PDB file of C-alpha atoms and ligand atoms in Angstrom:
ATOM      1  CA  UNK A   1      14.757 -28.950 -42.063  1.00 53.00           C
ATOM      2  CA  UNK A   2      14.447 -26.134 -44.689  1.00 52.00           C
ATOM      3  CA  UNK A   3      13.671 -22.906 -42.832  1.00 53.00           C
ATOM      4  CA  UNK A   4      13.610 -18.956 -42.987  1.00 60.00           C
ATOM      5  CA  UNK A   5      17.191 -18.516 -42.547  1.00 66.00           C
ATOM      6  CA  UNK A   6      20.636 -20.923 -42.304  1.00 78.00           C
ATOM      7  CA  UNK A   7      21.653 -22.489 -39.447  1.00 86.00           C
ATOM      8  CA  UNK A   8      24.205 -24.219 -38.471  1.00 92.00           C
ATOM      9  CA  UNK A   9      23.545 -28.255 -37.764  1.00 91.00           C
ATOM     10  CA  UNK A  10      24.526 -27.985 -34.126  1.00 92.00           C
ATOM     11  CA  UNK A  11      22.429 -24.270 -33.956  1.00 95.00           C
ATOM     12  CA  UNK A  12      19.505 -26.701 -35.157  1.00 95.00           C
ATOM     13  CA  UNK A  13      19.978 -28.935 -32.469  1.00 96.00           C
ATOM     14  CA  UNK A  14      20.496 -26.686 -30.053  1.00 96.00           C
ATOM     15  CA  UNK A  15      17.729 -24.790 -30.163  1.00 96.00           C
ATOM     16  CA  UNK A  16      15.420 -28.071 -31.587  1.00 97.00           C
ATOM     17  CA  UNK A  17      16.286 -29.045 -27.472  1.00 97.00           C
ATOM     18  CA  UNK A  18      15.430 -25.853 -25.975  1.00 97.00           C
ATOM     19  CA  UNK A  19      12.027 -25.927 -27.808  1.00 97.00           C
ATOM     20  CA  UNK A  20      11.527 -29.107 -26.517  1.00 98.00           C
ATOM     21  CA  UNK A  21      12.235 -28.805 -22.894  1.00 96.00           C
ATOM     22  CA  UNK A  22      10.508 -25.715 -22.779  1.00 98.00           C
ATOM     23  CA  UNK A  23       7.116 -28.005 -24.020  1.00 98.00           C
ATOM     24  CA  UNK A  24       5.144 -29.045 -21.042  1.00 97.00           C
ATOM     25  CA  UNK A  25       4.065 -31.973 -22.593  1.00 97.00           C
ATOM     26  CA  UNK A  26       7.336 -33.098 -24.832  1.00 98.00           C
ATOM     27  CA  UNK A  27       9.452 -32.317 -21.450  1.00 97.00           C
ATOM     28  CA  UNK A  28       7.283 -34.790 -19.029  1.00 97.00           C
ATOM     29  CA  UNK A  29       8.332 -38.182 -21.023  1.00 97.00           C
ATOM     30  CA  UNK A  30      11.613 -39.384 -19.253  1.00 97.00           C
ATOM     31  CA  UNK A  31      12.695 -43.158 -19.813  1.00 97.00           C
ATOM     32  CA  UNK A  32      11.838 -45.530 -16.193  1.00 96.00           C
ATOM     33  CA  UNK A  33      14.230 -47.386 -14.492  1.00 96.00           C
ATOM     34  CA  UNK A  34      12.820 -50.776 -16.819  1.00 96.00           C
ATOM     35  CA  UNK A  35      13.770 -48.734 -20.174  1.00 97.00           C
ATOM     36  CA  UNK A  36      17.299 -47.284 -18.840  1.00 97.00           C
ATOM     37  CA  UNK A  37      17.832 -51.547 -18.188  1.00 97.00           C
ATOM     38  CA  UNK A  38      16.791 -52.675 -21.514  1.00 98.00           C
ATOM     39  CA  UNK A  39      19.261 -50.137 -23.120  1.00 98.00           C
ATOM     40  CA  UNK A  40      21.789 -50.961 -21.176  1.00 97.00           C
ATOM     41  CA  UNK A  41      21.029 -55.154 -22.059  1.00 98.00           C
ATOM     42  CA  UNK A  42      20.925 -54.605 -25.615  1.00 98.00           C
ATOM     43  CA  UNK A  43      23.535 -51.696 -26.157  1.00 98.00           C
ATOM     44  CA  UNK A  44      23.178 -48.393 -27.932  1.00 98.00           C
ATOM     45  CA  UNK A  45      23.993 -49.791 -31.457  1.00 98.00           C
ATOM     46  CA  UNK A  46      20.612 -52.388 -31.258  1.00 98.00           C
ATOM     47  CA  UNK A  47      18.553 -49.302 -29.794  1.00 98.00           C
ATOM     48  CA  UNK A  48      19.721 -46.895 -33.133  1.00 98.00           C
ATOM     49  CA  UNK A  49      18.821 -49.811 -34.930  1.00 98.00           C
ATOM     50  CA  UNK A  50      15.600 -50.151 -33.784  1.00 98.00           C
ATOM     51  CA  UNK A  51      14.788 -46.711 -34.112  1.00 98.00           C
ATOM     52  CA  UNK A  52      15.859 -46.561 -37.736  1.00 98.00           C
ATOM     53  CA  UNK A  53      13.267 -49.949 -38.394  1.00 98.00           C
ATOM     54  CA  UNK A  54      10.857 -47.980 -36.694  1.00 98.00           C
ATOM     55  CA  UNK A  55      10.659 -45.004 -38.390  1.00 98.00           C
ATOM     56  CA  UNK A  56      11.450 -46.665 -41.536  1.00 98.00           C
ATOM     57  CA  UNK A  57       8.200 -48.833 -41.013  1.00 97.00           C
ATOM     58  CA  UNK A  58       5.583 -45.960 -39.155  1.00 97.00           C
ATOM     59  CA  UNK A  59       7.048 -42.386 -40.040  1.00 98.00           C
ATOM     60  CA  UNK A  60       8.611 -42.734 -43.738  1.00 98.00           C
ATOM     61  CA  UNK A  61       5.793 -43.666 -45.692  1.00 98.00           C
ATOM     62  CA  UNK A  62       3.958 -40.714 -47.408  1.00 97.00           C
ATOM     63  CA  UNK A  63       0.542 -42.238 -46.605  1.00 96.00           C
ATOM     64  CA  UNK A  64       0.267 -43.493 -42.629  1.00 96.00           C
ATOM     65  CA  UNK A  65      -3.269 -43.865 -42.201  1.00 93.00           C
ATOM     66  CA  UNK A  66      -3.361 -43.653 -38.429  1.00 95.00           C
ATOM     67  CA  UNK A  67      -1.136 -41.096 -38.261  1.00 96.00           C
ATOM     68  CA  UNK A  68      -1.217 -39.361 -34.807  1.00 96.00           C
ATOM     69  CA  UNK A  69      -1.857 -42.893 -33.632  1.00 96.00           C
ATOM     70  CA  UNK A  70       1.313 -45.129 -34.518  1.00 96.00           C
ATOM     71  CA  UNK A  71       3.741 -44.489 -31.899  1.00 96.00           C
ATOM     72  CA  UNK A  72       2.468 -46.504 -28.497  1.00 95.00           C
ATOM     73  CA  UNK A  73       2.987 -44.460 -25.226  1.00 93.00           C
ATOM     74  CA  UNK A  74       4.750 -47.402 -23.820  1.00 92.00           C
ATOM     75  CA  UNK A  75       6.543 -50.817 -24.531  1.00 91.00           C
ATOM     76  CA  UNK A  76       9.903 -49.273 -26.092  1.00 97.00           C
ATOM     77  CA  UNK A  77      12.581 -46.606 -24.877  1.00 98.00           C
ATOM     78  CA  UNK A  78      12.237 -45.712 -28.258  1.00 98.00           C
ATOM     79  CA  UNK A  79       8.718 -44.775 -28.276  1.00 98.00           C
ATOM     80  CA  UNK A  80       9.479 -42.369 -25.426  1.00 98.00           C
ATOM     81  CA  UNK A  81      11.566 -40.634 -26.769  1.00 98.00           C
ATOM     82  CA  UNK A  82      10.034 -40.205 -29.502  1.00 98.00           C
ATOM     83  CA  UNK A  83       7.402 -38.251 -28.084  1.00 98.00           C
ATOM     84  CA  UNK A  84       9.345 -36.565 -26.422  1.00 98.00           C
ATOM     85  CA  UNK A  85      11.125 -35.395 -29.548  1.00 98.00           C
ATOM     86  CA  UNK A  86       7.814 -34.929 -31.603  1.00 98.00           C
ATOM     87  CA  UNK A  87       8.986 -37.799 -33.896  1.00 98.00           C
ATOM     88  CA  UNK A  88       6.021 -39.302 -33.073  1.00 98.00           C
ATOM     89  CA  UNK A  89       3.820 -38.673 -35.906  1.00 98.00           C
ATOM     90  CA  UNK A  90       4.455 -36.949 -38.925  1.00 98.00           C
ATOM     91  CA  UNK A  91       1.876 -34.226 -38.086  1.00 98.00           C
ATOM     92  CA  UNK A  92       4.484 -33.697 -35.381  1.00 98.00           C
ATOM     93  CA  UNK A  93       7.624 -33.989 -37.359  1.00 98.00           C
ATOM     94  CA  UNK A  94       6.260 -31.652 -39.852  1.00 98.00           C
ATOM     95  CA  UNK A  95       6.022 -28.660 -36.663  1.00 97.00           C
ATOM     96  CA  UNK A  96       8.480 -29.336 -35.087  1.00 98.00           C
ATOM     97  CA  UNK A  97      11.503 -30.346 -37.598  1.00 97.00           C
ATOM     98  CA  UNK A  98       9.744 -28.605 -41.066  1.00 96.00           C
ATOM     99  CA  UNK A  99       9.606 -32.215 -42.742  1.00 97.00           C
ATOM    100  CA  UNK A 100       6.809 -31.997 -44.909  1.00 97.00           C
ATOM    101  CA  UNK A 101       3.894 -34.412 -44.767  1.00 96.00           C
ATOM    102  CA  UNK A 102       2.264 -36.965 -47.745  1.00 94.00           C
ATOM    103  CA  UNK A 103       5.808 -37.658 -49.500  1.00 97.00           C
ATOM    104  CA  UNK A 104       8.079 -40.737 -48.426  1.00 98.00           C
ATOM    105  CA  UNK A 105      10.966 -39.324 -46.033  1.00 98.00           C
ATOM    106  CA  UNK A 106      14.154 -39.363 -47.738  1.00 98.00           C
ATOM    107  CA  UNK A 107      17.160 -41.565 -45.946  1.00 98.00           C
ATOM    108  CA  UNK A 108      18.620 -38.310 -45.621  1.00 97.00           C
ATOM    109  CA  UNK A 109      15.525 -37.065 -43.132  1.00 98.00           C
ATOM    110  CA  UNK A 110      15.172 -40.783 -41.697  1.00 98.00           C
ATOM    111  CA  UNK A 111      18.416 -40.641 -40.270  1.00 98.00           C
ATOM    112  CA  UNK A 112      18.406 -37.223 -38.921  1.00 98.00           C
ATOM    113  CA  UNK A 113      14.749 -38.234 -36.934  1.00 98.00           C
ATOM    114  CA  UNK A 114      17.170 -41.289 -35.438  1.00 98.00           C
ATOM    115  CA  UNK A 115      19.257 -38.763 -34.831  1.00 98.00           C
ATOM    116  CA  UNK A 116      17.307 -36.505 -32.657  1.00 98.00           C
ATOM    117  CA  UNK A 117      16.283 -39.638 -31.079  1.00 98.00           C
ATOM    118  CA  UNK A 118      19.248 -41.061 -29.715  1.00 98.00           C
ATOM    119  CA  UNK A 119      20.576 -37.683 -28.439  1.00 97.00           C
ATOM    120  CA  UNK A 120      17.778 -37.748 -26.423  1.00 98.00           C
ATOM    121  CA  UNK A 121      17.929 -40.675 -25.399  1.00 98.00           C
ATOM    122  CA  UNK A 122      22.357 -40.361 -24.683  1.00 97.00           C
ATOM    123  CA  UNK A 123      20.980 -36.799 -22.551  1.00 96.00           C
ATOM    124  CA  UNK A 124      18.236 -39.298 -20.957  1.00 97.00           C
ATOM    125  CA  UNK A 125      20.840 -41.831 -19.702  1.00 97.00           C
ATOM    126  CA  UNK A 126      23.428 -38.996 -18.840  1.00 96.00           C
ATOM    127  CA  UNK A 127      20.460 -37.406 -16.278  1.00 88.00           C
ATOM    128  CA  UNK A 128      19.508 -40.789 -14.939  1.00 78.00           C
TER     129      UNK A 128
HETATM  130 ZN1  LIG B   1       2.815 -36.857 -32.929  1.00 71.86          ZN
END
């Protein structure tokens, strides 16, 4: 998250989201009616907890050798959003949130990817 200038956390954010939605293909993955009813079942807290097991398991490692090809298209709300947050991969994390590739993420950039993910996912619900 190191870039040319300082910004703010919520300037990050802010404009982290307009990037997004202008990306034709970040802005076309929206959650279906079956993944808005699994959140819902298992509550917000389980959700943030599996997204912090699941980038703890595919995206914090500093070697992932199918990188590009961990993150299913389907299967978990999770998953959706995080390609539609570029948290997908972590030639994808490193364009879009500056997170350098080969080294282990630190908790510290783990938790901010979860982050980004459940703000998308809170916007996702809030739209539905
Ligand atoms: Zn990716």
């Amino acid at each position: 998250m190191s870039g040319d200038f300082e910004m703010t956390k919520d300037e990050w954010y802010q404009q982290l989201f307009e990037r997004l939605g202008n990306s034709r293909f970040r802005s076309r993955f929206h959650l279906k009616q079956t993944e808005i009813d699994y959140i819902h079942e298992k509550g917000l807290d389980t959700i943030r907890e599996h997204a912090r097991d699941l980038i703890a398991r595919r995206e914090a490692p500093a070697v992932i050798p199918n990188d590009g090809r961990q993150t299913p298209m389907r299967g978990h709300p999770v998953f959706i959003a995080q390609h539609a947050t570029a948290t997908c991969c972590r030639g994808c994390i490193r364009k879009w949130h500056k997170i350098p590739e080969d080294r282990e993420l630190s908790p510290i950039q783990q938790a901010y990817l979860v982050d980004v993910i459940m703000i998308w996912i809170e916007k996702e619900l809030k739209n539905a």
